Amino acid sequence: MELWYTEKQTEDFGITAKIKETLVTEKTDFQDLAMIDTAEWGRMLVLDGMVMTTVRDEFVYHEMVAHPALVTHPNPKNVLVVGGGDGGVIREVLKHPKVEKAVLVEIDGKVIEYSKKYLPEIAGELDNPRVEVIVNDGYMHIHDHKNTYDVIMVDSTEPVGPAVELFTKGFYQGIYDALKEDGIFVAQTDNPWFKADLIQTVNRDVREIFPIVRVYGANIPTYPSGLWTFTMGSKKYDPLQVEEASIPEFETKYYTPRLHKAAFALPKFVEDLVK
Amino acid sequence: MELWYTEKQTEDFGITAKIKETLVTEKTDFQDLAMIDTAEWGRMLVLDGMVMTTVRDEFVYHEMVAHPALVTHPNPKNVLVVGGGDGGVIREVLKHPKVEKAVLVEIDGKVIEYSKKYLPEIAGELDNPRVEVIVNDGYMHIHDHKNTYDVIMVDSTEPVGPAVELFTKGFYQGIYDALKEDGIFVAQTDNPWFKADLIQTVNRDVREIFPIVRVYGANIPTYPSGLWTFTMGSKKYDPLQVEEASIPEFETKYYTPRLHKAAFALPKFVEDLVK
């Protein structure tokens, strides 16, 4: 008997992955959570029927959330990750020795618990002494911490369920206020093939708040369309002004100094969404 | 009743698309051919169970086969497309006014016939007077035309069925000989997530023949992993030496002058395959 996980990424299109073992299916206080061991991608975390991360391709998303902003900021001492309870972004953040403290604010403690248990390759650094893990609403945390962070990363689910408020203009204003005077924020902003409207709306909102706004992309095979976008808002530093030769060495599987600027060169139809 | 087209892109992973109407299913002399109208991607050409092109996302593949090489060559008068019976690459080639003649050599006349009938947005330029369409084996054509072409593009299926010989070193040597002394060739070379070995083998073979070898990528949602690679072999001109400002304007939906060089900035794990 073969079991397959099929995700409708739109009403009319999806992906399907052979299941080796279903490890967890649980309704948490916030969302439906599943941990599946798949034959192609290894263990896979699914929230509300959407792949969040898999052991095989997680490095793309986590590296591309963390490194472009941390390389752009000259002195990122205090970093906040909103969401990201699997710990993958935190792991990448810690590769930057200038980071003294990385705070993770995840609303759903079950995501942290099951990631630690079943995804140790991803969540292993959550116990690092430079990390503070807080189980709380990121929106509230942002509003309680003015002028605090050098870099804020929003590693949220899609704008359904608990993440809806993380795609509002009020949230972006809160992020602006929680950043120091030269702070940078970055958020995952879904894909341009099926969610063009979302990318446009976020871009318009962030432009009204931050003086420098840049969008970049990365290939993530298990995410809808395989092309994921990230929106960066910055008060002072422009990621496009980073000199390739000035980027320090750290171990990666996706990000490279050469890719740093190249990731901001968008396909024409995506460029048209955000110009 | 809902009908879905499901393609196993590997043994353990695939995509699935809702079918509005199945227009053609036929065993040609060379392969299984299907033309399906899908709800998400519009009409879709499927050969031997693999998506070749869809009306909605075809522009990515066709632009990215054609433009990087044609922008790199200063005077691409004579262009050969091997395969590509749907006509999409030819349509893009004709956007370059320096191209005097574009020859299409497709082994399977049925691909041309059904593309003209069901995919007029893609195949419409096959009747252009600058185009010569030949139904023949590309391998034979290459070997019968020494020192003939400025640019050769290999728009093949995966290396199964009729396309197997189009991934051999003997074929690349034939291409080298069919090119003029400053010629350039480009081939689609599958994806790095599931076909890393293929990319490595092609790269090694092409390096033994061409002095300049470059690999670039593009996001194609309906192709396995969403990240497609293209390998370029050049006798004289380096695509990385093209000045962005020198690239002429032509209408595209994916390719841009800025993306020209950026497409060659590969993810680390892909760079490692071809260095």
Coordinates of N, CA and C in Angstrom, one line a residue, chain A residues 84-256:
Chain A
G84 N 9.1 31.0 12.6 CA 10.3 30.2 12.5 C 10.6 29.2 13.6
G85 N 9.5 28.7 14.1 CA 9.7 27.8 15.3 C 10.5 26.5 15.0
D86 N 10.7 26.2 13.7 CA 11.5 25.0 13.4 C 13.0 25.3 13.6
G87 N 13.4 26.5 13.8 CA 14.7 26.8 14.2 C 15.7 27.0 13.1
G88 N 15.3 26.8 11.8 CA 16.2 26.8 10.7 C 16.8 28.2 10.4
V89 N 16.0 29.3 10.6 CA 16.5 30.6 10.4 C 17.5 30.9 11.5
I90 N 17.2 30.6 12.7 CA 18.1 30.8 13.9 C 19.4 30.1 13.6
R91 N 19.4 28.9 13.1 CA 20.7 28.2 12.8 C 21.5 29.0 11.9
E92 N 20.9 29.6 10.8 CA 21.7 30.4 9.9 C 22.2 31.7 10.5
V93 N 21.3 32.3 11.3 CA 21.7 33.6 11.9 C 22.9 33.4 12.8
L94 N 23.0 32.3 13.5 CA 24.2 32.1 14.4 C 25.5 31.9 13.6
K95 N 25.4 31.7 12.3 CA 26.7 31.6 11.5 C 27.4 33.0 11.4
H96 N 26.7 34.0 11.9 CA 27.3 35.4 11.8 C 27.8 35.7 13.2
P97 N 29.1 35.8 13.4 CA 29.7 36.0 14.7 C 29.3 37.3 15.3
K98 N 29.0 38.3 14.5 CA 28.6 39.6 15.1 C 27.3 39.6 15.8
V99 N 26.5 38.6 15.5 CA 25.2 38.4 16.2 C 25.5 38.0 17.7
E100 N 25.1 38.9 18.6 CA 25.3 38.5 20.0 C 24.1 37.8 20.6
K101 N 22.9 38.2 20.1 CA 21.7 37.6 20.6 C 20.7 37.5 19.5
A102 N 20.1 36.3 19.5 CA 19.0 36.0 18.5 C 17.8 35.6 19.3
V103 N 16.7 36.4 19.1 CA 15.5 36.1 19.8 C 14.5 35.5 18.8
L104 N 13.9 34.3 19.2 CA 12.9 33.7 18.4 C 11.5 33.9 19.1
V105 N 10.6 34.5 18.4 CA 9.2 34.6 19.0 C 8.2 33.8 18.1
E106 N 7.9 32.7 18.6 CA 7.0 31.7 17.9 C 5.7 31.6 18.6
I107 N 4.6 31.7 17.9 CA 3.3 31.7 18.6 C 2.9 30.3 19.1
D108 N 3.4 29.3 18.3 CA 2.9 27.9 18.6 C 4.0 27.1 19.1
G109 N 4.0 26.9 20.5 CA 5.0 26.1 21.1 C 5.1 24.7 20.6
K110 N 4.1 24.1 20.0 CA 4.1 22.8 19.5 C 5.0 22.7 18.3
V111 N 5.1 23.7 17.5 CA 6.0 23.7 16.4 C 7.5 23.6 16.8
I112 N 7.8 24.3 17.9 CA 9.2 24.2 18.5 C 9.4 22.7 19.0
E113 N 8.4 22.3 19.8 CA 8.5 21.0 20.4 C 8.7 19.8 19.4
Y114 N 7.9 19.8 18.4 CA 8.0 18.7 17.4 C 9.2 18.9 16.5
S115 N 9.6 20.1 16.3 CA 10.8 20.4 15.4 C 12.1 19.9 16.2
K116 N 12.1 20.2 17.5 CA 13.3 19.7 18.3 C 13.3 18.1 18.3
K117 N 12.1 17.5 18.3 CA 12.1 16.1 18.4 C 12.4 15.4 17.1
Y118 N 11.8 15.9 16.0 CA 11.8 15.2 14.7 C 12.7 15.9 13.7
L119 N 13.1 17.1 13.9 CA 14.0 17.8 12.9 C 15.2 18.4 13.6
P120 N 16.0 17.5 14.2 CA 17.2 18.0 15.0 C 18.2 18.7 14.1
E121 N 18.3 18.3 12.8 CA 19.2 19.0 11.9 C 18.9 20.5 11.7
I122 N 17.6 20.8 11.9 CA 17.1 22.1 11.6 C 17.0 22.9 13.0
A123 N 16.4 22.2 14.0 CA 16.1 22.9 15.2 C 17.2 22.9 16.3
G124 N 18.3 22.2 15.9 CA 19.4 21.9 16.9 C 20.0 23.1 17.6
E125 N 20.0 24.3 17.0 CA 20.6 25.5 17.5 C 19.6 26.3 18.4
L126 N 18.4 25.8 18.6 CA 17.5 26.6 19.5 C 18.0 26.6 20.9
D127 N 18.8 25.6 21.3 CA 19.3 25.6 22.6 C 20.6 26.3 22.8
N128 N 21.1 26.9 21.7 CA 22.4 27.7 21.8 C 22.3 28.8 22.8
P129 N 23.3 29.1 23.6 CA 23.2 30.2 24.6 C 23.0 31.6 24.0
R130 N 23.3 31.8 22.7 CA 23.0 33.1 22.1 C 21.6 33.3 21.7
V131 N 20.8 32.2 21.9 CA 19.4 32.2 21.5 C 18.4 32.3 22.7
E132 N 17.4 33.2 22.5 CA 16.3 33.2 23.5 C 15.0 32.8 22.8
V133 N 14.4 31.8 23.2 CA 13.1 31.4 22.6 C 12.0 31.8 23.5
I134 N 11.0 32.5 22.8 CA 9.9 33.0 23.5 C 8.6 32.5 22.8
V135 N 7.7 31.9 23.5 CA 6.5 31.4 22.9 C 5.4 32.5 23.1
N136 N 5.2 33.3 22.1 CA 4.3 34.4 22.2 C 3.9 34.9 20.8
D137 N 2.9 35.8 20.8 CA 2.5 36.4 19.6 C 3.5 37.5 19.1
G138 N 4.0 37.2 17.9 CA 5.1 38.1 17.4 C 4.6 39.6 17.3
Y139 N 3.3 39.7 16.9 CA 2.8 41.0 16.8 C 2.9 41.8 18.1
M140 N 2.5 41.1 19.2 CA 2.6 41.8 20.5 C 4.1 42.1 20.9
H141 N 4.9 41.1 20.6 CA 6.3 41.3 21.0 C 6.9 42.5 20.3
I142 N 6.6 42.6 19.0 CA 7.1 43.8 18.2 C 6.7 45.1 18.9
H143 N 5.4 45.1 19.2 CA 4.9 46.4 19.8 C 5.4 46.7 21.2
D144 N 5.9 45.7 21.9 CA 6.4 45.9 23.2 C 7.9 46.2 23.2
H145 N 8.6 46.2 22.0 CA 10.0 46.3 22.0 C 10.4 47.4 21.0
K146 N 10.3 48.6 21.4 CA 10.7 49.7 20.4 C 12.2 49.9 20.4
N147 N 12.7 50.3 19.2 CA 14.1 50.7 19.1 C 15.1 49.6 19.7
T148 N 14.8 48.3 19.4 CA 15.5 47.3 20.1 C 16.4 46.5 19.2
Y149 N 16.0 46.2 17.9 CA 16.7 45.2 17.1 C 17.4 45.8 15.9
D150 N 18.5 45.2 15.5 CA 19.2 45.6 14.3 C 18.6 44.9 13.1
V151 N 18.2 43.7 13.2 CA 17.6 43.0 12.1 C 16.4 42.2 12.6
I152 N 15.3 42.3 11.9 CA 14.1 41.5 12.2 C 13.7 40.6 11.0
M153 N 13.5 39.4 11.2 CA 13.2 38.4 10.1 C 11.8 37.9 10.4
V154 N 10.9 37.9 9.4 CA 9.6 37.4 9.6 C 9.5 36.0 8.8
D155 N 9.5 35.0 9.6 CA 9.5 33.6 9.0 C 8.1 33.0 9.3
S156 N 7.1 33.5 8.6 CA 5.7 33.2 8.9 C 5.2 32.1 8.0
T157 N 4.0 31.6 8.3 CA 3.3 30.8 7.3 C 2.6 31.8 6.3
E158 N 1.8 31.2 5.4 CA 1.1 32.1 4.5 C 0.1 32.9 5.3
P159 N -0.4 34.0 4.7 CA -1.4 34.8 5.4 C -2.8 34.1 5.6
V160 N -2.8 33.0 6.2 CA -4.0 32.4 6.7 C -3.8 32.0 8.2
G161 N -4.8 31.8 8.9 CA -4.6 31.3 10.3 C -3.9 32.4 11.1
P162 N -2.9 31.9 12.0 CA -2.3 32.8 12.9 C -1.4 33.9 12.3
A163 N -1.1 33.7 11.0 CA -0.1 34.6 10.3 C -0.8 35.8 9.7
V164 N -2.1 35.9 9.7 CA -2.8 36.9 8.9 C -2.3 38.3 9.3
E165 N -2.1 38.6 10.6 CA -1.7 39.9 11.1 C -0.3 40.2 10.7
L166 N 0.5 39.2 10.4 CA 1.9 39.4 10.0 C 2.1 39.9 8.6
F167 N 0.9 40.1 7.9 CA 1.0 40.7 6.5 C 0.2 42.0 6.5
T168 N 0.1 42.7 7.6 CA -0.7 43.9 7.6 C 0.3 45.1 7.7
K169 N -0.2 46.3 7.3 CA 0.7 47.5 7.3 C 1.0 47.9 8.7
G170 N 0.0 47.6 9.6 CA 0.3 47.9 11.0 C 1.5 47.1 11.6
F171 N 1.6 45.9 11.1 CA 2.7 45.0 11.6 C 4.0 45.6 11.0
Y172 N 4.0 46.0 9.8 CA 5.3 46.6 9.2 C 5.7 47.9 9.9
Q173 N 4.7 48.7 10.3 CA 5.0 49.9 11.1 C 5.6 49.5 12.4
G174 N 5.0 48.5 13.0 CA 5.5 48.0 14.3 C 7.0 47.5 14.2
I175 N 7.3 46.8 13.1 CA 8.6 46.4 12.9 C 9.6 47.6 12.7
Y176 N 9.1 48.6 12.0 CA 9.9 49.8 11.8 C 10.3 50.4 13.2
D177 N 9.3 50.4 14.0 CA 9.5 51.0 15.3 C 10.4 50.2 16.3
A178 N 10.3 48.8 16.0 CA 11.1 47.9 16.9 C 12.5 47.9 16.4
L179 N 12.8 48.4 15.2 CA 14.2 48.4 14.7 C 14.9 49.6 15.2
K180 N 16.2 49.5 15.4 CA 17.1 50.6 15.7 C 17.1 51.6 14.4
E181 N 17.8 52.7 14.5 CA 17.7 53.7 13.5 C 18.3 53.3 12.2
D182 N 19.2 52.2 12.2 CA 19.7 51.7 10.9 C 19.3 50.3 10.7
G183 N 18.1 49.9 11.2 CA 17.7 48.5 11.1 C 17.2 48.0 9.8
I184 N 17.2 46.7 9.6 CA 16.7 46.1 8.4 C 15.7 45.0 8.8
F185 N 14.6 44.9 8.0 CA 13.8 43.7 8.2 C 13.6 43.0 6.8
V186 N 13.3 41.7 7.0 CA 13.0 40.9 5.8 C 11.9 39.9 6.1
A187 N 11.0 39.7 5.2 CA 9.9 38.8 5.4 C 9.8 37.9 4.1
Q188 N 9.3 36.7 4.4 CA 9.0 35.8 3.2 C 7.7 36.4 2.7
T189 N 7.6 36.5 1.3 CA 6.4 37.1 0.7 C 5.8 36.2 -0.4
D190 N 5.9 34.9 -0.2 CA 5.1 34.0 -1.1 C 5.6 34.0 -2.5
N191 N 4.9 33.5 -3.5 CA 5.4 33.3 -4.8 C 4.6 34.2 -5.8
P192 N 5.3 34.6 -6.9 CA 4.7 35.5 -7.9 C 3.7 34.8 -8.9
W193 N 3.7 33.5 -9.0 CA 2.9 32.8 -9.9 C 1.5 32.7 -9.5
F194 N 1.3 32.5 -8.2 CA -0.1 32.3 -7.6 C -0.5 33.4 -6.7
K195 N 0.5 34.2 -6.2 CA 0.2 35.2 -5.2 C 0.7 36.6 -5.5
A196 N 0.5 37.0 -6.8 CA 1.0 38.2 -7.3 C 0.4 39.4 -6.5
D197 N -0.8 39.3 -6.2 CA -1.5 40.4 -5.4 C -0.9 40.6 -4.1
L198 N -0.6 39.5 -3.4 CA 0.1 39.6 -2.1 C 1.4 40.4 -2.2
I199 N 2.2 40.0 -3.1 CA 3.5 40.6 -3.3 C 3.4 42.1 -3.5
Q200 N 2.4 42.4 -4.4 CA 2.2 43.9 -4.7 C 1.7 44.6 -3.5
T201 N 0.8 44.1 -2.7 CA 0.3 44.7 -1.5 C 1.3 45.0 -0.5
V202 N 2.1 43.9 -0.2 CA 3.2 44.0 0.8 C 4.2 45.1 0.3
N203 N 4.5 45.0 -1.0 CA 5.5 46.0 -1.5 C 5.0 47.4 -1.3
R204 N 3.8 47.7 -1.6 CA 3.2 49.0 -1.5 C 3.2 49.5 -0.1
D205 N 2.8 48.6 0.9 CA 2.8 48.9 2.3 C 4.2 49.2 2.8
V206 N 5.1 48.3 2.5 CA 6.5 48.5 3.0 C 7.1 49.7 2.5
R207 N 6.9 50.1 1.2 CA 7.4 51.3 0.6 C 6.9 52.6 1.3
E208 N 5.7 52.5 1.9 CA 5.2 53.7 2.6 C 5.9 53.9 4.0
I209 N 6.6 52.9 4.4 CA 7.2 52.9 5.7 C 8.8 53.0 5.7
F210 N 9.4 52.2 4.8 CA 10.8 52.1 4.8 C 11.4 52.8 3.5
P211 N 12.5 53.6 3.7 CA 13.1 54.3 2.5 C 13.7 53.4 1.5
I212 N 14.2 52.2 1.9 CA 14.8 51.3 0.9 C 14.0 50.0 1.0
V213 N 13.5 49.6 -0.2 CA 12.7 48.3 -0.2 C 13.3 47.5 -1.4
R214 N 13.6 46.3 -1.2 CA 14.2 45.4 -2.2 C 13.5 44.1 -2.1
V215 N 13.3 43.4 -3.3 CA 12.7 42.1 -3.3 C 13.7 41.2 -4.0
Y216 N 13.8 40.0 -3.4 CA 14.7 39.0 -4.0 C 14.0 37.6 -4.0
G217 N 14.6 36.7 -4.8 CA 13.9 35.4 -5.0 C 14.9 34.2 -4.7
A218 N 14.3 33.1 -4.6 CA 15.1 31.8 -4.4 C 14.2 30.7 -4.9
N219 N 14.9 29.6 -5.3 CA 14.2 28.4 -5.8 C 14.0 27.4 -4.6
I220 N 12.7 27.2 -4.3 CA 12.4 26.2 -3.2 C 11.4 25.2 -3.8
P221 N 12.0 24.0 -4.1 CA 11.2 23.0 -4.8 C 9.8 22.6 -4.2
T222 N 9.8 22.6 -2.9 CA 8.5 22.1 -2.2 C 7.5 23.2 -1.9
Y223 N 7.9 24.5 -2.3 CA 7.0 25.6 -2.1 C 6.2 25.9 -3.5
P224 N 5.0 26.4 -3.4 CA 4.3 26.6 -4.6 C 5.1 27.4 -5.7
S225 N 5.1 26.8 -6.9 CA 5.7 27.4 -8.1 C 7.2 27.2 -8.1
G226 N 7.8 26.9 -6.9 CA 9.3 26.7 -6.9 C 10.0 28.0 -6.8
L227 N 9.3 29.2 -7.0 CA 10.0 30.5 -6.9 C 9.5 31.3 -5.8
W228 N 10.3 31.5 -4.8 CA 9.8 32.2 -3.6 C 10.4 33.6 -3.5
T229 N 9.6 34.5 -3.0 CA 10.1 35.9 -2.9 C 10.3 36.3 -1.4
F230 N 11.2 37.3 -1.2 CA 11.5 37.8 0.1 C 11.5 39.3 -0.1
T231 N 10.8 40.0 0.8 CA 10.8 41.5 0.7 C 11.6 42.1 1.9
M232 N 12.6 42.9 1.6 CA 13.4 43.6 2.6 C 13.1 45.0 2.7
G233 N 13.0 45.5 3.9 CA 12.8 46.9 4.1 C 14.0 47.4 5.0
S234 N 14.6 48.5 4.6 CA 15.8 48.9 5.3 C 15.8 50.4 5.6
K235 N 16.2 50.8 6.7 CA 16.3 52.3 7.1 C 17.5 53.0 6.5
K236 N 18.6 52.3 6.3 CA 19.8 52.9 5.9 C 20.6 52.2 4.9
Y237 N 20.8 50.9 5.1 CA 21.7 50.1 4.2 C 21.0 49.5 3.1
D238 N 21.7 49.5 1.9 CA 21.0 48.9 0.7 C 21.8 47.6 0.4
P239 N 21.0 46.5 0.3 CA 21.7 45.3 0.0 C 22.4 45.3 -1.4
L240 N 22.0 46.1 -2.3 CA 22.6 46.2 -3.6 C 23.9 46.9 -3.6
Q241 N 24.2 47.6 -2.5 CA 25.5 48.3 -2.3 C 26.6 47.5 -1.7
V242 N 26.2 46.2 -1.3 CA 27.2 45.4 -0.6 C 28.2 44.9 -1.7
E243 N 29.5 45.1 -1.4 CA 30.6 44.6 -2.3 C 30.7 43.1 -2.1
E244 N 30.7 42.4 -3.2 CA 30.9 40.9 -3.2 C 32.1 40.5 -2.4
A245 N 33.2 41.3 -2.6 CA 34.5 40.9 -1.9 C 34.4 41.1 -0.4
S246 N 33.5 41.9 0.0 CA 33.5 42.2 1.5 C 32.6 41.2 2.3
I247 N 32.0 40.3 1.6 CA 31.1 39.3 2.3 C 32.0 38.3 2.9
P248 N 31.9 38.1 4.2 CA 32.7 37.1 4.9 C 32.3 35.7 4.5
E249 N 33.3 34.8 4.8 CA 33.0 33.4 4.4 C 32.2 32.7 5.6
F250 N 31.2 31.9 5.2 CA 30.5 31.1 6.1 C 29.9 29.9 5.3
E251 N 29.7 28.8 5.9 CA 29.3 27.6 5.2 C 27.8 27.7 4.8
T252 N 27.6 27.5 3.5 CA 26.2 27.5 3.0 C 26.1 26.4 1.9
K253 N 24.8 26.1 1.5 CA 24.5 25.2 0.4 C 23.8 25.9 -0.7
Y254 N 23.3 27.1 -0.5 CA 22.6 27.9 -1.5 C 23.2 29.3 -1.7
Y255 N 23.2 30.1 -0.6 CA 23.7 31.5 -0.7 C 25.2 31.5 -1.0
T256 N 25.6 32.4 -1.9 CA 27.0 32.7 -2.2 C 27.2 34.2 -2.3

